């Protein structure tokens, strides 16, 4: 960091994606499956295990409002 900077950057972002959690919404946009699993485990307080490993390059896109397991 240069003097006077605090390491923060100002830039564009998708408000819906960033604020989704405040509306009980899980929002994934081309998200690696491993990241989705981690998010679901944290969101629901569970551990998720696969019977077969998904492809490493598998990506998930979707918006899920107030879903239960």
PDB file of C-alpha atoms in Angstrom:
ATOM      1  CA  UNK A   1       0.000   0.000   0.000  1.00  0.00           C
ATOM      2  CA  UNK A   2       1.061   3.511  -0.660  1.00  0.00           C
ATOM      3  CA  UNK A   3       1.072   5.967   2.233  1.00  0.00           C
ATOM      4  CA  UNK A   4      -2.453   7.103   3.023  1.00  0.00           C
ATOM      5  CA  UNK A   5      -4.089   3.992   1.533  1.00  0.00           C
ATOM      6  CA  UNK A   6      -5.799   1.389   3.676  1.00  0.00           C
ATOM      7  CA  UNK A   7      -5.857  -1.498   1.205  1.00  0.00           C
ATOM      8  CA  UNK A   8      -9.455  -0.957   0.130  1.00  0.00           C
ATOM      9  CA  UNK A   9     -10.439  -0.577  -3.498  1.00  0.00           C
ATOM     10  CA  UNK A  10     -13.428   1.128  -4.972  1.00  0.00           C
ATOM     11  CA  UNK A  11     -15.031  -0.615  -7.912  1.00  0.00           C
ATOM     12  CA  UNK A  12     -18.179  -1.904  -9.530  1.00  0.00           C
ATOM     13  CA  UNK A  13     -20.068  -4.857  -8.112  1.00  0.00           C
ATOM     14  CA  UNK A  14     -23.429  -6.546  -8.510  1.00  0.00           C
ATOM     15  CA  UNK A  15     -25.619  -5.296  -5.679  1.00  0.00           C
ATOM     16  CA  UNK A  16     -27.955  -8.312  -5.901  1.00  0.00           C
ATOM     17  CA  UNK A  17     -25.073 -10.742  -5.565  1.00  0.00           C
ATOM     18  CA  UNK A  18     -23.397  -8.935  -2.665  1.00  0.00           C
ATOM     19  CA  UNK A  19     -26.593  -8.254  -0.713  1.00  0.00           C
ATOM     20  CA  UNK A  20     -28.395 -11.565  -1.410  1.00  0.00           C
ATOM     21  CA  UNK A  21     -27.787 -12.943   2.081  1.00  0.00           C
ATOM     22  CA  UNK A  22     -29.736 -10.027   3.600  1.00  0.00           C
ATOM     23  CA  UNK A  23     -32.810 -11.286   1.708  1.00  0.00           C
ATOM     24  CA  UNK A  24     -32.347 -14.964   2.723  1.00  0.00           C
ATOM     25  CA  UNK A  25     -31.053 -15.699  -0.772  1.00  0.00           C
ATOM     26  CA  UNK A  26     -28.158 -17.862  -1.891  1.00  0.00           C
ATOM     27  CA  UNK A  27     -26.750 -16.462  -5.144  1.00  0.00           C
ATOM     28  CA  UNK A  28     -24.224 -18.300  -7.282  1.00  0.00           C
ATOM     29  CA  UNK A  29     -22.854 -17.077 -10.576  1.00  0.00           C
ATOM     30  CA  UNK A  30     -20.489 -19.484 -12.297  1.00  0.00           C
ATOM     31  CA  UNK A  31     -19.254 -20.531  -8.851  1.00  0.00           C
ATOM     32  CA  UNK A  32     -16.990 -23.583  -8.463  1.00  0.00           C
ATOM     33  CA  UNK A  33     -18.880 -26.481  -6.865  1.00  0.00           C
ATOM     34  CA  UNK A  34     -16.423 -26.648  -3.956  1.00  0.00           C
ATOM     35  CA  UNK A  35     -17.201 -23.006  -3.085  1.00  0.00           C
ATOM     36  CA  UNK A  36     -20.936 -23.722  -3.298  1.00  0.00           C
ATOM     37  CA  UNK A  37     -20.563 -26.681  -0.929  1.00  0.00           C
ATOM     38  CA  UNK A  38     -18.636 -24.525   1.555  1.00  0.00           C
ATOM     39  CA  UNK A  39     -21.323 -21.820   1.367  1.00  0.00           C
ATOM     40  CA  UNK A  40     -24.119 -24.382   1.896  1.00  0.00           C
ATOM     41  CA  UNK A  41     -22.301 -25.939   4.852  1.00  0.00           C
ATOM     42  CA  UNK A  42     -21.918 -22.528   6.488  1.00  0.00           C
ATOM     43  CA  UNK A  43     -25.462 -21.396   5.631  1.00  0.00           C
ATOM     44  CA  UNK A  44     -27.201 -24.508   6.973  1.00  0.00           C
ATOM     45  CA  UNK A  45     -24.671 -25.621   9.606  1.00  0.00           C
ATOM     46  CA  UNK A  46     -24.181 -29.064   8.067  1.00  0.00           C
ATOM     47  CA  UNK A  47     -21.406 -31.157   6.541  1.00  0.00           C
ATOM     48  CA  UNK A  48     -21.822 -32.209   2.922  1.00  0.00           C
ATOM     49  CA  UNK A  49     -20.121 -35.304   1.519  1.00  0.00           C
ATOM     50  CA  UNK A  50     -20.257 -36.616  -2.038  1.00  0.00           C
ATOM     51  CA  UNK A  51     -20.596 -40.308  -2.838  1.00  0.00           C
ATOM     52  CA  UNK A  52     -18.554 -39.553  -5.980  1.00  0.00           C
ATOM     53  CA  UNK A  53     -16.348 -36.505  -6.435  1.00  0.00           C
ATOM     54  CA  UNK A  54     -17.837 -33.954  -8.832  1.00  0.00           C
ATOM     55  CA  UNK A  55     -15.680 -32.724 -11.721  1.00  0.00           C
ATOM     56  CA  UNK A  56     -13.198 -30.107 -10.483  1.00  0.00           C
ATOM     57  CA  UNK A  57     -14.317 -27.674 -13.196  1.00  0.00           C
ATOM     58  CA  UNK A  58     -18.054 -27.941 -12.354  1.00  0.00           C
ATOM     59  CA  UNK A  59     -19.621 -24.477 -11.908  1.00  0.00           C
ATOM     60  CA  UNK A  60     -23.005 -23.593 -10.385  1.00  0.00           C
ATOM     61  CA  UNK A  61     -25.272 -20.690 -11.323  1.00  0.00           C
ATOM     62  CA  UNK A  62     -28.558 -20.016  -9.567  1.00  0.00           C
ATOM     63  CA  UNK A  63     -30.499 -17.938  -7.095  1.00  0.00           C
ATOM     64  CA  UNK A  64     -32.250 -19.706  -4.227  1.00  0.00           C
ATOM     65  CA  UNK A  65     -34.615 -17.750  -1.997  1.00  0.00           C
ATOM     66  CA  UNK A  66     -35.359 -18.970   1.536  1.00  0.00           C
ATOM     67  CA  UNK A  67     -34.826 -22.659   0.738  1.00  0.00           C
ATOM     68  CA  UNK A  68     -34.671 -25.433   3.312  1.00  0.00           C
ATOM     69  CA  UNK A  69     -32.687 -28.653   3.082  1.00  0.00           C
TER      70      UNK A  69
END
